[in-house]
Amino acid sequence: MLRSEEFVDMAPAEIYAVLLDRGVYLCSEATMYRILRRNGEVRERRRQATHPPRKKPEPVAEAPNRVWSWDITKLKGPVKGSYYCLYTIIDIYSRYTTGWMLAAFENKELAEQFLSATIAEYGIEQGQLTIHSDRGSPMVAENVAQMMSNLGITKSHSRPKTSNDNPYSESQYKTLKYRHDFPDRFGCVEDARAWCERFFDWYNLEHRHSGIAMHTPFDVHFGLAEQLREMRADVLAGVYAKHPERFVRKAPEPPKLPAAAWINKPGEPRPDDPTIPAQG
């Protein structure tokens, strides 16, 4: 009776009461618990579905326009409960924001239009690009997946409840919301759009990013970074020639651009990776 379809989800106290209402007494509530304990079924009697661990996403980019990460964040509107949705796409190699859009809400149709327009703007060829995202409803929508398939785009998704699988978008949103002039609320959508315009101009054109050897995303994305690194090297070489005593170990040189950018670098799992067994 305890395993029956009718009672499998009920606690013994509830089963006991239902049976009594029908004029039926099989045993006490305590006996029901004793039977369940004997069979190891005190916690759950329904057969449980098991899911194998999802594969860790490992897209890698060795040049711009190879892997993009996209996400949606909310910006507070003028009154409590109102907000605007900021859609963004960031190139993980260059950190360049290839596209952004502010909308009153998030849905799969807007997501498809936003992504397809950005892909078209950069002349992406079949098989060239992977687009990574978390598992929000617009990200896993069928129309978005179909659009990417039609354009030859590879899609990649974070594992459930694993925010670090989408680190580039998360990091950019943190930079955005910790800017000195980021307001607690925006007065209207036009205010929010104007602020975002200023932010993304600064982020792409002026922000020296530590992950790309202190270059701007624009310089890396459009192939100017190596020339600028050579200019930096010339300056440092001139200083070293005049004052070698100021450099104890070796001649100074500017940092090099990383050869590649990863989401979950292969062979280097993070300590918070849910697929890693706990120690101790």
Coordinates of C-alpha atoms in Angstrom, one line a residue:
M1 CA 0.0 0.0 0.0
L2 CA 2.8 2.4 0.8
R3 CA 4.3 1.9 -2.6
S4 CA 1.0 2.2 -4.5
E5 CA 0.6 5.0 -7.0
E6 CA -1.9 6.7 -4.8
F7 CA 0.3 6.8 -1.7
V8 CA 3.9 6.8 -2.9
D9 CA 4.3 10.5 -2.5
M10 CA 2.5 10.8 0.9
A11 CA 3.9 10.8 4.4
P12 CA 2.7 7.9 6.7
A13 CA 0.7 10.3 8.8
E14 CA -1.2 11.4 5.7
I15 CA -1.7 7.8 4.5
Y16 CA -2.9 6.8 8.0
A17 CA -5.5 9.6 8.0
V18 CA -6.7 8.9 4.4
L19 CA -7.3 5.2 5.2
L20 CA -9.1 6.0 8.4
D21 CA -11.4 8.4 6.5
R22 CA -12.3 5.4 4.3
G23 CA -12.9 3.2 7.3
V24 CA -9.7 1.2 6.8
Y25 CA -7.1 0.4 9.4
L26 CA -4.1 -1.6 8.3
C27 CA -1.6 -0.7 11.0
S28 CA -0.4 2.3 13.1
E29 CA 1.6 5.2 11.7
A30 CA 4.6 4.0 13.7
T31 CA 4.4 0.5 12.1
M32 CA 4.3 2.2 8.7
Y33 CA 7.6 4.0 9.5
R34 CA 9.1 0.7 10.8
I35 CA 8.2 -1.0 7.5
L36 CA 9.7 1.8 5.5
R37 CA 12.9 1.9 7.5
R38 CA 13.3 -1.9 7.2
N39 CA 13.2 -1.4 3.4
G40 CA 15.3 1.7 3.3
E41 CA 12.5 3.9 2.0
V42 CA 11.9 6.4 4.7
R43 CA 13.1 9.3 2.5
E44 CA 11.7 8.5 -0.9
R45 CA 9.7 5.6 -2.3
R46 CA 9.3 6.7 -5.9
R47 CA 12.0 5.4 -8.3
Q48 CA 14.4 8.3 -8.8
A49 CA 15.7 9.5 -12.1
T50 CA 19.4 9.6 -12.4
H51 CA 21.3 12.0 -14.7
P52 CA 24.9 11.6 -15.8
P53 CA 27.0 14.7 -15.1
R54 CA 26.9 17.2 -17.9
K55 CA 30.0 17.6 -20.0
K56 CA 32.2 20.5 -19.0
P57 CA 32.2 23.1 -21.8
E58 CA 35.7 23.8 -23.1
P59 CA 35.5 26.2 -26.1
V60 CA 38.9 27.7 -27.0
A61 CA 39.7 30.8 -29.0
E62 CA 43.1 31.5 -30.6
A63 CA 41.9 34.6 -32.4
P64 CA 39.0 37.1 -32.4
N65 CA 35.6 36.0 -33.7
R66 CA 36.2 32.3 -32.7
V67 CA 34.2 32.2 -29.4
W68 CA 31.6 34.7 -28.2
S69 CA 29.9 34.6 -24.9
W70 CA 26.5 36.1 -24.4
D71 CA 24.2 36.8 -21.5
I72 CA 21.3 39.0 -20.3
T73 CA 21.4 41.1 -17.1
K74 CA 18.8 43.4 -15.5
L75 CA 19.2 47.1 -14.8
K76 CA 16.7 48.6 -12.3
G77 CA 14.2 51.1 -13.7
P78 CA 12.7 54.2 -12.0
V79 CA 10.4 52.4 -9.5
K80 CA 10.6 49.2 -7.5
G81 CA 9.8 46.1 -9.6
S82 CA 10.7 47.8 -13.0
Y83 CA 13.8 46.9 -14.9
Y84 CA 15.4 46.9 -18.3
C85 CA 17.2 43.9 -19.9
L86 CA 20.7 44.4 -21.2
Y87 CA 21.7 41.8 -23.8
T88 CA 25.5 41.6 -24.4
I89 CA 28.0 39.6 -26.5
I90 CA 31.7 39.5 -25.7
D91 CA 34.5 38.0 -27.7
I92 CA 36.5 35.9 -25.2
Y93 CA 39.8 36.3 -26.9
S94 CA 39.8 40.1 -27.3
R95 CA 37.2 41.0 -24.6
Y96 CA 35.6 43.2 -27.2
T97 CA 31.9 43.7 -26.9
T98 CA 30.7 42.8 -30.4
G99 CA 27.1 43.6 -29.6
W100 CA 24.7 44.9 -27.0
M101 CA 21.0 45.8 -26.8
L102 CA 18.7 47.2 -24.2
A103 CA 15.1 46.0 -24.2
A104 CA 12.0 46.1 -21.9
F105 CA 12.0 42.4 -21.5
E106 CA 13.8 39.2 -22.5
N107 CA 12.4 36.6 -24.9
K108 CA 13.5 34.2 -27.5
E109 CA 12.5 36.3 -30.5
L110 CA 14.5 39.3 -29.3
A111 CA 17.4 37.0 -28.6
E112 CA 17.3 35.6 -32.1
Q113 CA 17.2 39.0 -33.7
F114 CA 20.0 40.3 -31.6
L115 CA 22.3 37.4 -32.2
S116 CA 21.6 37.1 -36.0
A117 CA 22.2 40.9 -36.5
T118 CA 25.5 40.8 -34.7
I119 CA 26.7 37.7 -36.6
A120 CA 25.8 39.4 -39.9
E121 CA 27.6 42.6 -38.9
Y122 CA 30.9 40.8 -38.4
G123 CA 30.7 38.6 -41.6
I124 CA 31.0 35.3 -39.7
E125 CA 31.5 32.4 -42.0
Q126 CA 30.1 28.9 -41.6
G127 CA 32.0 26.8 -39.0
Q128 CA 34.0 29.8 -37.8
L129 CA 32.3 30.7 -34.5
T130 CA 31.2 29.1 -31.3
I131 CA 28.6 31.0 -29.1
H132 CA 28.6 30.2 -25.4
S133 CA 25.9 31.0 -22.9
D134 CA 24.2 29.8 -19.7
R135 CA 20.9 27.9 -19.8
G136 CA 18.4 30.8 -19.5
S137 CA 15.2 30.3 -21.5
P138 CA 16.2 32.6 -24.4
M139 CA 19.6 30.9 -24.6
V140 CA 18.2 27.4 -25.0
A141 CA 15.2 28.4 -27.1
E142 CA 14.5 26.2 -30.2
N143 CA 14.4 29.2 -32.6
V144 CA 17.8 30.4 -31.4
A145 CA 19.3 27.0 -31.8
Q146 CA 17.8 26.7 -35.3
M147 CA 19.1 30.1 -36.3
M148 CA 22.6 29.1 -35.2
S149 CA 22.5 25.8 -37.0
N150 CA 21.4 27.5 -40.2
L151 CA 24.3 29.9 -40.0
G152 CA 26.9 27.2 -39.1
I153 CA 27.4 28.5 -35.6
T154 CA 28.4 26.0 -32.9
K155 CA 26.4 26.5 -29.7
S156 CA 27.8 25.8 -26.2
H157 CA 26.1 26.0 -22.8
S158 CA 27.2 26.2 -19.2
R159 CA 26.3 23.3 -16.9
P160 CA 23.3 23.8 -14.7
K161 CA 24.0 25.8 -11.5
T162 CA 27.6 26.4 -12.6
S163 CA 28.0 30.2 -13.0
N164 CA 31.8 29.9 -13.5
D165 CA 31.1 28.2 -16.9
N166 CA 30.3 31.7 -18.2
P167 CA 33.1 33.7 -16.7
Y168 CA 33.6 36.4 -19.4
S169 CA 30.1 37.7 -19.4
E170 CA 29.9 37.5 -15.6
S171 CA 33.1 39.4 -15.3
Q172 CA 32.0 42.1 -17.7
Y173 CA 28.7 42.6 -15.8
K174 CA 30.6 43.0 -12.6
T175 CA 32.8 45.7 -14.2
L176 CA 29.7 47.4 -15.5
K177 CA 27.8 47.4 -12.2
Y178 CA 30.8 48.5 -10.1
R179 CA 31.6 51.5 -12.3
H180 CA 31.8 54.7 -10.2
D181 CA 28.9 56.3 -12.1
F182 CA 26.6 53.3 -12.2
P183 CA 23.3 54.4 -10.7
D184 CA 21.1 52.5 -8.3
R185 CA 18.2 53.1 -10.7
F186 CA 17.7 54.5 -14.2
G187 CA 15.1 57.2 -14.7
C188 CA 13.9 55.8 -18.0
V189 CA 15.0 53.5 -20.8
E190 CA 16.6 56.4 -22.7
D191 CA 18.8 57.2 -19.6
A192 CA 19.8 53.5 -19.4
R193 CA 20.7 53.3 -23.1
A194 CA 22.8 56.5 -22.9
W195 CA 24.7 55.2 -19.9
C196 CA 25.3 51.9 -21.6
E197 CA 26.5 53.7 -24.8
R198 CA 29.2 55.5 -22.7
F199 CA 30.1 52.4 -20.8
F200 CA 30.7 50.2 -23.8
D201 CA 32.6 52.9 -25.6
W202 CA 34.9 53.1 -22.6
Y203 CA 35.1 49.3 -22.2
N204 CA 36.0 48.7 -25.9
L205 CA 38.2 51.7 -26.6
E206 CA 39.8 52.8 -23.4
H207 CA 39.8 50.0 -20.8
R208 CA 43.2 48.4 -20.4
H209 CA 42.4 44.8 -19.6
S210 CA 44.7 42.6 -17.5
G211 CA 43.7 39.5 -19.3
I212 CA 45.0 40.8 -22.7
A213 CA 48.4 42.2 -21.6
M214 CA 46.9 45.6 -20.6
H215 CA 45.7 46.4 -24.2
T216 CA 42.2 47.6 -25.0
P217 CA 39.7 45.2 -26.4
F218 CA 39.5 47.2 -29.6
D219 CA 43.2 47.0 -30.3
V220 CA 43.2 43.2 -29.7
H221 CA 40.1 42.6 -31.7
F222 CA 41.2 44.5 -34.8
G223 CA 44.8 43.4 -34.8
L224 CA 46.6 46.5 -33.4
A225 CA 47.9 45.0 -30.2
E226 CA 51.2 43.5 -31.6
Q227 CA 52.3 46.8 -33.1
L228 CA 51.5 48.6 -29.8
R229 CA 53.5 46.0 -27.9
E230 CA 56.5 46.6 -30.2
M231 CA 56.2 50.3 -29.4
R232 CA 56.1 49.6 -25.7
A233 CA 59.2 47.3 -26.1
D234 CA 61.1 50.2 -27.9
V235 CA 60.4 52.5 -25.0
L236 CA 61.5 50.0 -22.4
A237 CA 64.6 49.2 -24.5
G238 CA 65.6 52.9 -24.6
V239 CA 65.2 53.2 -20.8
Y240 CA 67.3 50.0 -20.2
A241 CA 70.1 51.3 -22.5
K242 CA 70.3 54.5 -20.5
H243 CA 69.9 53.0 -17.0
P244 CA 70.6 49.3 -16.9
E245 CA 71.3 49.6 -13.2
R246 CA 67.7 50.2 -12.5
F247 CA 66.8 46.7 -13.6
V248 CA 68.3 44.1 -11.4
R249 CA 67.3 40.8 -13.0
K250 CA 66.9 41.4 -16.8
A251 CA 65.9 43.9 -19.4
P252 CA 62.3 44.9 -19.1
E253 CA 59.8 43.8 -21.7
P254 CA 56.0 44.3 -22.0
P255 CA 53.8 41.3 -21.4
K256 CA 52.8 39.2 -24.4
L257 CA 49.2 38.6 -25.5
P258 CA 47.9 35.1 -24.4
A259 CA 48.0 32.6 -27.2
A260 CA 44.5 31.5 -26.5
A261 CA 41.5 32.1 -24.3
W262 CA 39.4 29.3 -22.8
I263 CA 36.2 28.6 -21.0
N264 CA 37.4 25.9 -18.7
K265 CA 41.0 25.4 -19.9
P266 CA 41.4 21.7 -20.7
G267 CA 43.4 19.8 -18.0
E268 CA 43.0 22.5 -15.4
P269 CA 39.8 22.0 -13.5
R270 CA 38.8 24.6 -11.0
P271 CA 38.4 23.8 -7.3
D272 CA 34.7 24.7 -7.4
D273 CA 34.1 22.5 -10.4
P274 CA 31.1 20.3 -9.5
T275 CA 32.5 17.3 -11.4
I276 CA 35.5 17.1 -9.1
P277 CA 34.9 14.8 -6.1
A278 CA 35.2 16.4 -2.7
Q279 CA 38.3 15.7 -0.7
G280 CA 38.7 14.9 3.0

